[in-house]
C-alpha cells in the first residue's frame, strides 16, 4: 500500500503533466510514425513520459516503470507503474481535445491505484483498490441502463489491420441493439466514461496494458466489470481484447 501523501502527490503530478497538453505548440509536435501511419508519437508523449518516470520513481523508488513510449524494466518487482503519457495521441495531434494521461500502480500484478486525467475538461478520475472511484472528488458509479437504452463504445484497434473487419462486425452488432454507439479514440476516456455512468459498455479487440491498467481499476471500483471478449480475466502483461461494462447484463452474449 502507499500512503495518502504519496497518493496525493501522484494525483498532482498527473494533473501537472496533463496540463502540458493545453499549452503545446501545434506547429512543433515532431510527429513520428511508430508502426505505420496509424500509430504515431509526438515529442509531447515522450516529454510527459520522461517527467512521469522521473517523478513517479522518486515517489516509489522500489517500483519498476512501463510506459507506452518505451520504458520497460524489472518486471518482477512487487510494485510496477504502467503509464500512458497521452492516450489518444492521434486525437491530440489533430486538436480533437479527447486525450488523457493514465497512471496505474500495480502491486503483484494487480492495480492498486488508477489515475486518469482529461486536461481539456479538467476531469480527474481516480481509484484506489477497495476505496471506490471518484471524478473530481465525487464518488462515481456505473449506470443501471441496459444496452437497449444505452451507449456502446466500439474501438477500432487501429494498429492491427487484421482486426478491422471483426471490429466493424462488433460495431454493427452493438449499434443494432444499443440506443447509439460512439468511438472517441481514447480507450482511457471511453472506459472512464462507462465508470462514471455516461455510457454502458466499451469493447475493443486489441489494446495494450497502458490503455486500460488505470481505467480498469476505476471501472471496477465504480461497480463495473472488465474481462476479455471471451469472458476471461484481463492481465497486465500483454495486449488483450477488452469488454468493460456497467455489469447490468451479460454483454458477452452480443459478441457471439
Ligand atoms: C490508443 C487509443 C485508441 C485505441 C488504441 C490505443 P494511444 O492509444 O486508446 O482509442 O483504439 O488501441 O492504442 O496509442 O493513442 O495511446
XYZ file of N, CA and C and ligand atoms in Angstrom:
784
model
N 0.835 -1.216 0.000
C 0.000 0.000 0.000
C 0.867 1.262 0.000
N 0.319 2.334 -0.516
C 1.061 3.585 -0.482
C 0.332 4.584 0.420
N 1.081 5.528 0.918
C 0.488 6.475 1.874
C -0.432 7.460 1.163
N -1.301 8.106 1.972
C -2.185 9.146 1.431
C -1.356 10.266 0.813
N -0.228 10.561 1.449
C 0.598 11.668 0.965
C 1.143 11.358 -0.438
N 1.651 10.156 -0.630
C 2.179 9.780 -1.958
C 1.050 9.768 -2.995
N -0.102 9.271 -2.575
C -1.251 9.244 -3.493
C -1.610 10.666 -3.941
N -1.661 11.589 -3.013
C -1.981 12.991 -3.371
C -0.913 13.547 -4.311
N 0.343 13.225 -4.036
C 1.439 13.713 -4.905
C 1.318 13.128 -6.312
N 0.916 11.868 -6.373
C 0.717 11.247 -7.702
C -0.376 11.983 -8.470
N -1.469 12.286 -7.803
C -2.585 12.975 -8.487
C -2.138 14.351 -8.975
N -1.444 15.071 -8.109
C -0.990 16.422 -8.505
C -0.060 16.350 -9.711
N 0.794 15.324 -9.719
C 1.727 15.155 -10.833
C 0.965 14.866 -12.133
N -0.039 13.997 -12.057
C -0.808 13.649 -13.264
C -1.514 14.897 -13.810
N -2.048 15.708 -12.932
C -2.701 16.951 -13.381
C -1.656 17.885 -14.006
N -0.527 17.990 -13.346
C 0.526 18.898 -13.854
C 0.974 18.492 -15.267
N 1.252 17.201 -15.464
C 1.729 16.796 -16.801
C 0.596 16.833 -17.831
N -0.617 16.564 -17.380
C -1.757 16.632 -18.307
C -1.939 18.043 -18.837
N -1.720 19.007 -17.972
C -1.912 20.394 -18.394
C -0.875 20.845 -19.431
N 0.199 20.073 -19.566
C 1.170 20.375 -20.643
C 0.456 20.306 -21.995
N -0.516 19.402 -22.102
C -1.252 19.251 -23.381
C -2.010 20.508 -23.760
N -2.296 21.342 -22.777
C -3.079 22.554 -23.058
C -2.206 23.687 -23.580
N -0.894 23.496 -23.477
C -0.007 24.610 -23.827
C 0.973 24.272 -24.926
N 0.608 23.320 -25.772
C 1.585 22.863 -26.760
C 1.620 23.786 -27.973
N 2.746 23.706 -28.647
C 2.883 24.420 -29.913
C 2.559 23.410 -31.018
N 1.362 23.521 -31.590
C 0.918 22.515 -32.562
C 1.750 22.518 -33.848
N 2.524 23.575 -34.054
C 3.387 23.578 -35.243
C 4.682 22.816 -34.990
N 4.908 22.454 -33.719
C 6.166 21.757 -33.399
C 5.893 20.483 -32.594
N 5.028 19.641 -33.123
C 4.715 18.398 -32.402
C 5.764 17.320 -32.631
N 6.545 17.460 -33.709
C 7.533 16.416 -34.075
C 6.874 15.039 -34.170
N 5.934 14.912 -35.068
C 5.203 13.639 -35.184
C 6.053 12.596 -35.904
N 6.148 11.424 -35.302
C 6.836 10.302 -35.949
C 5.925 9.087 -35.969
N 6.076 8.283 -37.024
C 5.293 7.051 -37.100
C 6.030 5.956 -36.346
N 5.259 5.206 -35.512
C 5.903 4.095 -34.794
C 5.831 2.832 -35.643
N 4.591 2.438 -36.003
C 4.422 1.284 -36.903
C 3.321 1.657 -37.857
N 3.682 2.136 -39.010
C 2.656 2.520 -39.975
C 2.048 3.866 -39.619
N 1.184 4.352 -40.468
C 0.678 5.711 -40.289
C -0.464 5.828 -39.289
N -0.918 4.703 -38.683
C -1.976 4.825 -37.677
C -1.384 5.078 -36.305
N -0.146 4.651 -36.091
C 0.437 4.652 -34.752
C 1.548 5.689 -34.669
N 1.237 6.832 -34.062
C 2.195 7.934 -34.067
C 2.633 8.300 -32.652
N 3.734 9.025 -32.603
C 4.222 9.556 -31.327
C 4.637 11.006 -31.563
N 4.383 11.873 -30.586
C 4.830 13.269 -30.696
C 5.901 13.512 -29.637
N 6.550 14.653 -29.739
C 7.576 14.935 -28.732
C 6.942 15.122 -27.348
N 5.633 15.441 -27.318
C 4.979 15.637 -26.023
C 4.701 14.295 -25.328
N 4.428 13.229 -26.109
C 4.291 11.898 -25.484
C 5.585 11.573 -24.730
N 6.700 11.858 -25.398
C 7.995 11.498 -24.815
C 8.319 12.395 -23.617
N 8.061 13.678 -23.784
C 8.350 14.628 -22.695
C 7.528 14.295 -21.442
N 6.224 14.031 -21.643
C 5.364 13.736 -20.483
C 5.788 12.410 -19.835
N 6.097 11.413 -20.684
C 6.525 10.134 -20.102
C 7.824 10.290 -19.295
N 8.765 11.058 -19.819
C 10.041 11.253 -19.105
C 9.807 11.885 -17.741
N 8.929 12.898 -17.730
C 8.646 13.585 -16.453
C 7.952 12.625 -15.473
N 6.987 11.860 -16.001
C 6.292 10.906 -15.129
C 7.268 9.867 -14.563
N 8.145 9.386 -15.432
C 9.089 8.352 -14.984
C 9.955 8.880 -13.827
N 10.505 10.062 -14.057
C 11.404 10.637 -13.047
C 10.662 10.847 -11.719
N 9.490 11.500 -11.806
C 8.800 11.892 -10.567
C 8.137 10.692 -9.884
N 7.577 9.778 -10.667
C 6.907 8.629 -10.042
C 7.924 7.728 -9.348
N 9.090 7.559 -9.978
C 10.106 6.710 -9.352
C 10.746 7.410 -8.148
N 10.653 8.725 -8.095
C 11.059 9.443 -6.874
C 10.098 9.141 -5.742
N 8.804 9.054 -6.098
C 7.786 8.817 -5.066
C 7.802 7.368 -4.580
N 7.985 6.428 -5.516
C 8.004 4.998 -5.148
C 9.273 4.384 -5.761
N 10.413 4.572 -5.106
C 11.699 4.198 -5.722
C 11.861 2.706 -5.973
N 11.124 1.879 -5.241
C 11.305 0.433 -5.449
C 10.389 -0.126 -6.539
N 9.725 0.757 -7.312
C 8.831 0.270 -8.369
C 9.573 0.170 -9.694
N 9.020 -0.616 -10.613
C 9.503 -0.586 -11.993
C 8.552 0.287 -12.802
N 8.930 0.584 -14.034
C 8.166 1.560 -14.819
C 7.980 1.045 -16.240
N 6.729 0.968 -16.645
C 6.418 0.583 -18.024
C 5.627 1.725 -18.652
N 6.116 2.232 -19.777
C 5.413 3.332 -20.419
C 5.192 3.021 -21.883
N 4.158 3.640 -22.461
C 3.874 3.371 -23.875
C 5.066 3.705 -24.752
N 5.805 4.759 -24.370
C 6.880 5.198 -25.262
C 8.222 4.557 -24.918
N 8.174 3.309 -24.453
C 9.389 2.532 -24.490
C 10.202 2.287 -23.245
N 9.652 2.414 -22.061
C 10.425 2.004 -20.887
C 9.823 0.746 -20.320
N 10.642 -0.167 -19.980
C 10.128 -1.463 -19.604
C 11.235 -2.227 -18.894
N 11.240 -2.182 -17.555
C 12.330 -2.904 -16.909
C 11.897 -3.502 -15.568
N 12.654 -4.457 -15.105
C 12.422 -5.104 -13.809
C 10.962 -5.501 -13.596
N 10.447 -6.299 -14.527
C 9.024 -6.620 -14.459
C 8.659 -7.481 -13.249
N 9.678 -8.034 -12.592
C 9.366 -8.910 -11.469
C 9.247 -8.189 -10.137
N 9.408 -6.868 -10.162
C 9.323 -6.143 -8.886
C 7.896 -6.164 -8.343
N 7.770 -6.044 -7.018
C 6.434 -6.079 -6.390
C 5.557 -4.919 -6.897
N 6.151 -3.735 -6.994
C 5.392 -2.556 -7.444
C 5.787 -2.192 -8.869
N 4.799 -1.805 -9.657
C 5.056 -1.515 -11.069
C 4.136 -0.383 -11.518
N 4.706 0.647 -12.124
C 3.872 1.673 -12.757
C 3.612 1.267 -14.202
N 2.375 1.463 -14.659
C 2.066 1.308 -16.088
C 1.423 2.616 -16.540
N 2.065 3.246 -17.505
C 1.758 4.641 -17.814
C 1.520 4.868 -19.300
N 0.457 5.602 -19.602
C 0.286 6.128 -20.961
C 0.357 7.654 -20.856
N 1.417 8.261 -21.390
C 1.553 9.719 -21.217
C 0.457 10.490 -21.945
N 0.107 10.030 -23.154
C -1.029 10.640 -23.878
C -1.808 9.500 -24.526
N -2.928 9.141 -23.922
C -3.789 8.149 -24.567
C -4.713 8.918 -25.511
N -4.681 8.518 -26.774
C -5.391 9.297 -27.787
C -4.418 10.254 -28.459
N -3.258 9.716 -28.857
C -2.241 10.586 -29.486
C -2.726 11.128 -30.827
N -3.463 10.300 -31.577
C -3.981 10.788 -32.864
C -4.926 11.971 -32.636
N -5.819 11.847 -31.657
C -6.701 12.970 -31.312
C -5.884 14.203 -30.947
N -4.864 13.978 -30.131
C -4.011 15.084 -29.666
C -3.371 15.801 -30.859
N -2.856 15.010 -31.789
C -2.137 15.613 -32.920
C -3.075 16.375 -33.849
N -4.392 16.051 -33.773
C -5.375 16.702 -34.645
C -6.235 17.722 -33.901
N -5.836 18.082 -32.687
C -6.568 19.069 -31.851
C -8.011 18.648 -31.589
N -8.232 17.347 -31.428
C -9.607 16.906 -31.177
C -10.001 17.018 -29.696
N -9.010 17.317 -28.844
C -9.283 17.545 -27.416
C -9.944 16.361 -26.700
N -9.551 15.157 -27.109
C -10.026 13.941 -26.445
C -8.813 13.042 -26.191
N -8.041 13.408 -25.192
C -6.850 12.626 -24.844
C -6.699 12.693 -23.329
N -5.967 11.708 -22.793
C -5.848 11.644 -21.332
C -4.473 11.127 -20.934
N -4.060 11.490 -19.727
C -2.879 10.878 -19.110
C -3.390 9.733 -18.244
N -2.662 8.626 -18.249
C -3.109 7.481 -17.465
C -1.944 6.896 -16.673
N -2.130 6.786 -15.362
C -1.086 6.225 -14.499
C -1.710 5.162 -13.600
N -1.155 3.953 -13.678
C -1.588 2.882 -12.772
C -0.396 2.457 -11.932
N -0.662 2.124 -10.676
C 0.358 1.477 -9.856
C -0.158 0.087 -9.527
N 0.657 -0.922 -9.839
C 0.267 -2.303 -9.578
C 1.109 -2.864 -8.432
N 0.477 -3.701 -7.628
C 1.224 -4.459 -6.621
C 1.009 -5.927 -6.936
N 2.072 -6.652 -7.125
C 1.981 -8.062 -7.524
C 1.022 -8.258 -8.691
N 1.188 -7.406 -9.688
C 0.417 -7.508 -10.946
C -1.067 -7.173 -10.843
N -1.492 -6.564 -9.768
C -2.890 -6.127 -9.614
C -2.902 -4.617 -9.410
N -3.665 -3.865 -10.213
C -3.724 -2.418 -9.983
C -4.240 -2.076 -8.590
N -3.509 -1.215 -7.894
C -3.989 -0.743 -6.579
C -4.282 0.759 -6.631
N -3.765 1.426 -7.678
C -4.053 2.850 -7.884
C -4.292 3.069 -9.381
N -5.331 3.840 -9.701
C -5.560 4.245 -11.097
C -5.900 5.726 -11.116
N -5.157 6.479 -11.905
C -5.414 7.927 -12.009
C -5.416 8.290 -13.492
N -6.516 8.883 -13.956
C -6.628 9.289 -15.369
C -7.104 10.731 -15.404
N -6.443 11.533 -16.219
C -6.786 12.959 -16.251
C -7.009 13.410 -17.687
N -8.172 14.056 -17.893
C -8.505 14.625 -19.204
C -8.354 16.137 -19.074
N -7.251 16.701 -19.564
C -6.981 18.113 -19.267
C -7.987 19.076 -19.896
N -8.505 18.721 -21.073
C -9.407 19.651 -21.786
C -10.683 19.923 -21.000
N -11.161 18.895 -20.279
C -12.391 19.071 -19.496
C -12.086 19.136 -17.999
N -10.792 19.155 -17.655
C -10.360 19.166 -16.242
C -11.029 18.043 -15.459
N -11.050 16.848 -16.028
C -11.672 15.718 -15.334
C -10.589 14.785 -14.802
N -10.590 14.631 -13.488
C -9.655 13.713 -12.850
C -10.428 12.504 -12.326
N -10.186 11.356 -12.941
C -10.779 10.097 -12.492
C -9.742 9.396 -11.626
N -10.167 8.824 -10.514
C -9.190 8.192 -9.634
C -9.807 7.050 -8.843
N -8.984 6.080 -8.518
C -9.444 4.987 -7.649
C -8.252 4.374 -6.944
N -8.519 3.973 -5.706
C -7.584 3.101 -5.000
C -8.345 1.818 -4.707
N -7.659 0.704 -4.831
C -8.346 -0.585 -4.663
C -9.063 -0.637 -3.305
N -10.351 -0.890 -3.368
C -11.119 -1.024 -2.129
C -11.709 0.274 -1.606
N -11.452 1.394 -2.262
C -11.901 2.688 -1.734
C -12.856 3.434 -2.670
N -13.381 2.770 -3.686
C -14.324 3.428 -4.597
C -13.621 4.251 -5.667
N -14.420 4.771 -6.596
C -13.879 5.564 -7.712
C -14.483 6.956 -7.658
N -13.700 7.932 -8.100
C -14.106 9.335 -7.964
C -13.806 10.105 -9.248
N -14.669 11.064 -9.524
C -14.423 12.023 -10.608
C -14.430 13.406 -9.967
N -13.303 14.075 -10.054
C -13.138 15.388 -9.410
C -13.659 15.390 -7.976
N -13.292 14.329 -7.250
C -13.609 14.265 -5.823
C -14.992 13.716 -5.498
N -15.836 13.516 -6.499
C -17.191 12.987 -6.223
C -17.262 11.522 -6.606
N -17.855 10.720 -5.728
C -17.931 9.273 -5.981
C -18.701 9.002 -7.279
N -18.215 8.058 -8.061
C -18.926 7.718 -9.301
C -19.376 6.263 -9.256
N -20.400 5.976 -10.056
C -20.911 4.612 -10.154
C -21.356 4.383 -11.589
N -21.237 3.141 -12.032
C -21.714 2.818 -13.380
C -23.233 3.020 -13.454
N -23.762 3.121 -14.662
C -25.198 3.349 -14.835
C -25.963 2.044 -14.634
N -27.276 2.174 -14.501
C -28.078 0.944 -14.419
C -28.917 0.740 -15.679
N -28.484 1.358 -16.773
C -29.226 1.201 -18.038
C -28.826 -0.102 -18.727
N -29.793 -0.699 -19.385
C -29.486 -1.863 -20.217
C -29.019 -1.368 -21.586
N -28.425 -2.254 -22.349
C -27.839 -1.834 -23.626
C -28.879 -1.217 -24.566
N -30.095 -1.720 -24.526
C -31.101 -1.199 -25.468
C -31.383 0.287 -25.224
N -31.131 0.749 -24.001
C -31.317 2.170 -23.697
C -29.977 2.885 -23.571
N -28.893 2.201 -23.963
C -27.573 2.718 -23.624
C -26.685 3.063 -24.810
N -25.471 3.490 -24.452
C -24.465 3.862 -25.451
C -23.334 2.837 -25.409
N -22.930 2.371 -26.585
C -21.812 1.426 -26.696
C -20.635 2.125 -27.365
N -19.460 2.022 -26.738
C -18.227 2.485 -27.377
C -17.598 1.305 -28.107
N -17.278 1.477 -29.368
C -16.657 0.399 -30.138
C -15.312 0.880 -30.672
N -14.238 0.367 -30.097
C -12.889 0.736 -30.541
C -12.551 0.043 -31.843
N -11.601 0.613 -32.572
C -11.303 0.076 -33.909
C -9.973 -0.688 -33.975
N -9.274 -0.850 -32.849
C -7.933 -1.475 -32.866
C -7.128 -0.951 -34.060
N -6.897 0.357 -34.123
C -6.386 0.972 -35.351
C -5.011 0.464 -35.801
N -4.247 -0.130 -34.875
C -2.883 -0.537 -35.247
C -2.817 -1.955 -35.806
N -3.980 -2.599 -35.931
C -3.984 -4.008 -36.361
C -4.920 -4.192 -37.551
N -4.348 -4.197 -38.746
C -5.146 -4.300 -39.972
C -6.028 -5.550 -39.969
N -5.490 -6.642 -39.407
C -6.233 -7.913 -39.452
C -7.488 -7.896 -38.571
N -7.648 -6.889 -37.723
C -8.820 -6.859 -36.833
C -9.911 -5.910 -37.310
N -9.644 -5.256 -38.429
C -10.582 -4.233 -38.917
C -11.977 -4.802 -39.175
N -12.012 -5.926 -39.918
C -13.308 -6.484 -40.309
C -14.122 -6.916 -39.088
N -13.430 -7.611 -38.167
C -14.139 -8.088 -36.971
C -14.602 -6.900 -36.119
N -13.784 -5.841 -36.066
C -14.175 -4.653 -35.283
C -15.464 -4.060 -35.841
N -15.564 -4.020 -37.161
C -16.773 -3.459 -37.787
C -17.979 -4.368 -37.534
N -17.738 -5.683 -37.530
C -18.835 -6.632 -37.233
C -19.389 -6.389 -35.831
N -18.465 -6.198 -34.872
C -18.904 -5.966 -33.482
C -19.663 -4.650 -33.385
N -19.149 -3.651 -34.047
C -19.814 -2.343 -34.067
C -21.246 -2.486 -34.608
N -21.377 -3.225 -35.706
C -22.696 -3.399 -36.327
C -23.659 -4.078 -35.352
N -23.137 -5.114 -34.676
C -23.955 -5.855 -33.718
C -24.416 -4.936 -32.589
N -23.449 -4.222 -31.978
C -23.790 -3.366 -30.838
C -24.713 -2.229 -31.248
N -24.454 -1.644 -32.413
C -25.277 -0.471 -32.740
C -26.678 -0.879 -33.161
N -26.871 -2.162 -33.504
C -28.242 -2.583 -33.826
C -29.040 -2.825 -32.538
N -28.348 -2.980 -31.412
C -29.049 -3.242 -30.142
C -29.118 -1.985 -29.269
N -28.014 -1.245 -29.226
C -27.935 -0.089 -28.309
C -28.734 1.102 -28.831
N -28.953 2.084 -27.948
C -29.557 3.353 -28.383
C -28.694 3.997 -29.444
N -27.351 3.936 -29.177
C -26.418 4.530 -30.144
C -25.007 4.037 -29.810
N -24.070 4.334 -30.669
C -22.684 3.949 -30.419
C -21.775 5.162 -30.596
N -20.559 5.054 -30.067
C -19.575 6.126 -30.157
C -18.186 5.516 -30.367
N -17.261 6.332 -30.879
C -15.839 5.975 -30.961
C -15.074 7.257 -30.652
N -14.501 7.346 -29.438
C -13.849 8.604 -29.031
C -12.366 8.646 -29.386
N -11.738 7.478 -29.606
C -10.311 7.469 -29.944
C -9.395 7.535 -28.742
N -9.944 7.304 -27.553
C -9.118 7.188 -26.338
C -9.768 6.123 -25.467
N -9.093 4.986 -25.359
C -9.638 3.890 -24.545
C -9.827 4.354 -23.107
N -8.892 5.179 -22.630
C -8.961 5.653 -21.245
C -10.252 6.451 -21.024
N -10.543 7.371 -21.926
C -11.759 8.195 -21.746
C -13.009 7.331 -21.906
N -12.941 6.369 -22.807
C -14.115 5.524 -23.021
C -14.396 4.659 -21.785
N -13.360 4.047 -21.227
C -13.578 3.194 -20.039
C -14.016 4.061 -18.838
N -13.377 5.220 -18.671
C -13.761 6.108 -17.555
C -15.185 6.629 -17.746
N -15.616 6.783 -18.990
C -16.993 7.230 -19.238
C -17.987 6.153 -18.820
N -17.640 4.891 -19.051
C -18.510 3.807 -18.576
C -18.518 3.808 -17.040
N -17.330 4.002 -16.451
C -17.233 4.011 -14.975
C -18.106 5.099 -14.364
N -18.239 6.216 -15.058
C -18.980 7.340 -14.465
C -20.422 7.411 -14.976
N -20.876 6.331 -15.606
C -22.295 6.239 -15.960
C -22.691 7.033 -17.193
N -21.701 7.481 -17.986
C -22.049 8.266 -19.190
C -22.312 7.355 -20.388
N -21.934 6.102 -20.269
C -22.154 5.108 -21.321
C -22.184 3.741 -20.637
N -22.579 2.716 -21.381
C -22.817 1.419 -20.735
C -21.726 0.388 -20.991
N -21.114 0.427 -22.179
C -20.149 -0.630 -22.496
C -19.111 -0.120 -23.487
N -17.911 -0.674 -23.353
C -16.810 -0.351 -24.277
C -16.182 -1.674 -24.696
N -15.944 -1.820 -25.985
C -15.302 -3.055 -26.449
C -14.226 -2.727 -27.477
N -13.094 -3.444 -27.400
C -12.037 -3.273 -28.408
C -11.252 -4.584 -28.465
N -10.841 -4.966 -29.674
C -10.278 -6.306 -29.852
C -8.818 -6.437 -29.432
N -8.070 -5.347 -29.467
C -6.669 -5.463 -29.035
C -6.172 -4.107 -28.561
N -5.891 -4.019 -27.279
C -5.259 -2.809 -26.741
C -4.148 -3.215 -25.776
N -3.343 -2.234 -25.403
C -2.148 -2.510 -24.602
C -2.416 -2.205 -23.119
N -1.661 -2.827 -22.216
C -1.902 -2.603 -20.777
C -1.948 -1.127 -20.372
N -1.136 -0.263 -21.008
C -1.164 1.153 -20.599
C -2.467 1.831 -21.009
N -3.209 1.224 -21.963
C -4.501 1.802 -22.351
C -5.593 1.499 -21.317
N -5.418 0.430 -20.518
C -6.520 0.034 -19.636
C -6.139 -0.185 -18.169
N -4.842 -0.186 -17.838
C -4.465 -0.575 -16.465
C -5.124 0.333 -15.414
N -5.013 1.636 -15.584
C -5.585 2.562 -14.593
C -7.117 2.597 -14.699
N -7.616 2.724 -15.930
C -9.066 2.888 -16.122
C -9.836 1.639 -15.692
N -9.211 0.447 -15.823
C -9.938 -0.768 -15.445
C -10.170 -0.808 -13.937
N -9.201 -0.306 -13.165
C -9.418 -0.260 -11.708
C -10.532 0.742 -11.382
N -10.503 1.886 -12.067
C -11.541 2.906 -11.833
C -12.921 2.313 -12.135
N -12.999 1.583 -13.236
C -14.282 0.961 -13.604
C -14.735 -0.052 -12.545
N -13.810 -0.917 -12.126
C -14.190 -1.948 -11.147
C -14.627 -1.294 -9.836
N -13.897 -0.267 -9.429
C -14.247 0.409 -8.172
C -15.561 1.177 -8.288
N -15.992 1.431 -9.538
C -17.274 2.109 -9.761
C -18.404 1.100 -9.957
N -18.104 -0.185 -9.753
C -19.149 -1.212 -9.840
C -19.242 -1.904 -11.190
N -18.304 -1.625 -12.090
C -18.336 -2.239 -13.419
C -17.553 -3.537 -13.476
N -17.554 -4.119 -14.677
C -16.846 -5.384 -14.897
C -15.946 -5.215 -16.101
N -14.754 -5.806 -16.037
C -13.880 -5.787 -17.205
C -13.292 -7.182 -17.414
N -13.455 -7.694 -18.644
C -12.889 -9.006 -18.997
C -12.390 -8.941 -20.444
N -11.810 -10.032 -20.904
C -11.531 -10.152 -22.336
C -12.862 -10.440 -23.029
N -12.873 -10.406 -24.360
C -14.162 -10.660 -25.026
C -14.560 -12.138 -24.963
N -13.673 -12.991 -24.421
C -14.052 -14.396 -24.182
C -14.519 -14.595 -22.746
N -14.557 -13.517 -22.003
C -15.017 -13.611 -20.614
C -13.923 -13.968 -19.633
N -12.663 -13.997 -20.084
C -11.556 -14.311 -19.163
C -11.075 -13.050 -18.459
N -10.374 -13.284 -17.344
C -9.779 -12.149 -16.622
C -8.725 -11.481 -17.470
N -8.644 -10.153 -17.422
C -7.564 -9.491 -18.159
C -6.289 -9.545 -17.314
N -5.145 -9.570 -17.990
C -3.908 -9.404 -17.228
C -3.232 -8.129 -17.718
N -2.117 -7.818 -17.112
C -1.490 -6.511 -17.369
C -0.081 -6.661 -17.956
N 0.140 -7.813 -18.599
C 1.478 -8.092 -19.137
C 1.543 -8.122 -20.645
N 0.389 -8.116 -21.297
C 0.393 -8.316 -22.750
C -0.852 -7.678 -23.347
N -0.865 -7.465 -24.684
C -2.072 -6.915 -25.302
C -3.258 -7.845 -25.099
N -4.451 -7.264 -25.083
C -5.633 -8.084 -24.836
C -6.847 -7.493 -25.551
N -7.864 -8.318 -25.741
C -9.180 -7.787 -26.098
C -9.826 -7.345 -24.792
N -10.824 -6.490 -24.896
C -11.402 -5.988 -23.653
C -12.877 -5.659 -23.845
N -13.653 -6.010 -22.821
C -15.027 -5.518 -22.771
C -15.229 -4.978 -21.353
N -15.552 -3.709 -21.282
C -15.676 -3.010 -19.995
C -17.097 -2.481 -19.933
N -17.827 -2.879 -18.885
C -19.261 -2.555 -18.911
C -19.788 -2.196 -17.534
N -21.046 -1.788 -17.539
C -21.694 -1.445 -16.272
C -22.182 -2.675 -15.514
N -21.985 -3.857 -16.081
C -22.285 -5.144 -15.427
C -23.785 -5.407 -15.269
N -24.632 -4.617 -15.898
C -26.075 -4.785 -15.712
C -26.588 -6.000 -16.480
N -25.956 -6.336 -17.580
C -26.377 -7.532 -18.307
C -25.142 -8.256 -18.845
N -25.383 -9.428 -19.430
C -24.283 -10.207 -19.971
C -24.001 -9.732 -21.407
N -23.074 -8.788 -21.540
C -22.798 -8.208 -22.858
C -22.073 -9.196 -23.776
N -21.452 -10.211 -23.179
C -20.713 -11.177 -24.000
C -21.641 -11.890 -24.986
N -22.904 -12.020 -24.596
C -23.831 -12.748 -25.473
C -24.008 -12.028 -26.810
N -23.757 -10.733 -26.843
C -23.907 -9.988 -28.095
C -22.697 -10.178 -29.032
N -21.632 -10.762 -28.499
C -20.422 -10.916 -29.309
C -20.351 -12.255 -30.000
N -21.274 -13.149 -29.661
C -21.200 -14.493 -30.260
C -22.379 -14.763 -31.198
C -4.944 4.301 -28.446
C -6.314 4.814 -28.106
C -7.319 4.287 -29.097
C -7.325 2.789 -29.159
C -5.935 2.263 -29.406
C -4.975 2.811 -28.376
P -2.720 5.695 -27.934
O -3.996 4.776 -27.509
O -6.682 4.442 -26.809
O -8.613 4.673 -28.748
O -8.159 2.381 -30.182
O -5.980 0.858 -29.353
O -3.704 2.291 -28.584
O -1.905 4.864 -28.874
O -3.268 6.911 -28.565
O -2.072 5.931 -26.632
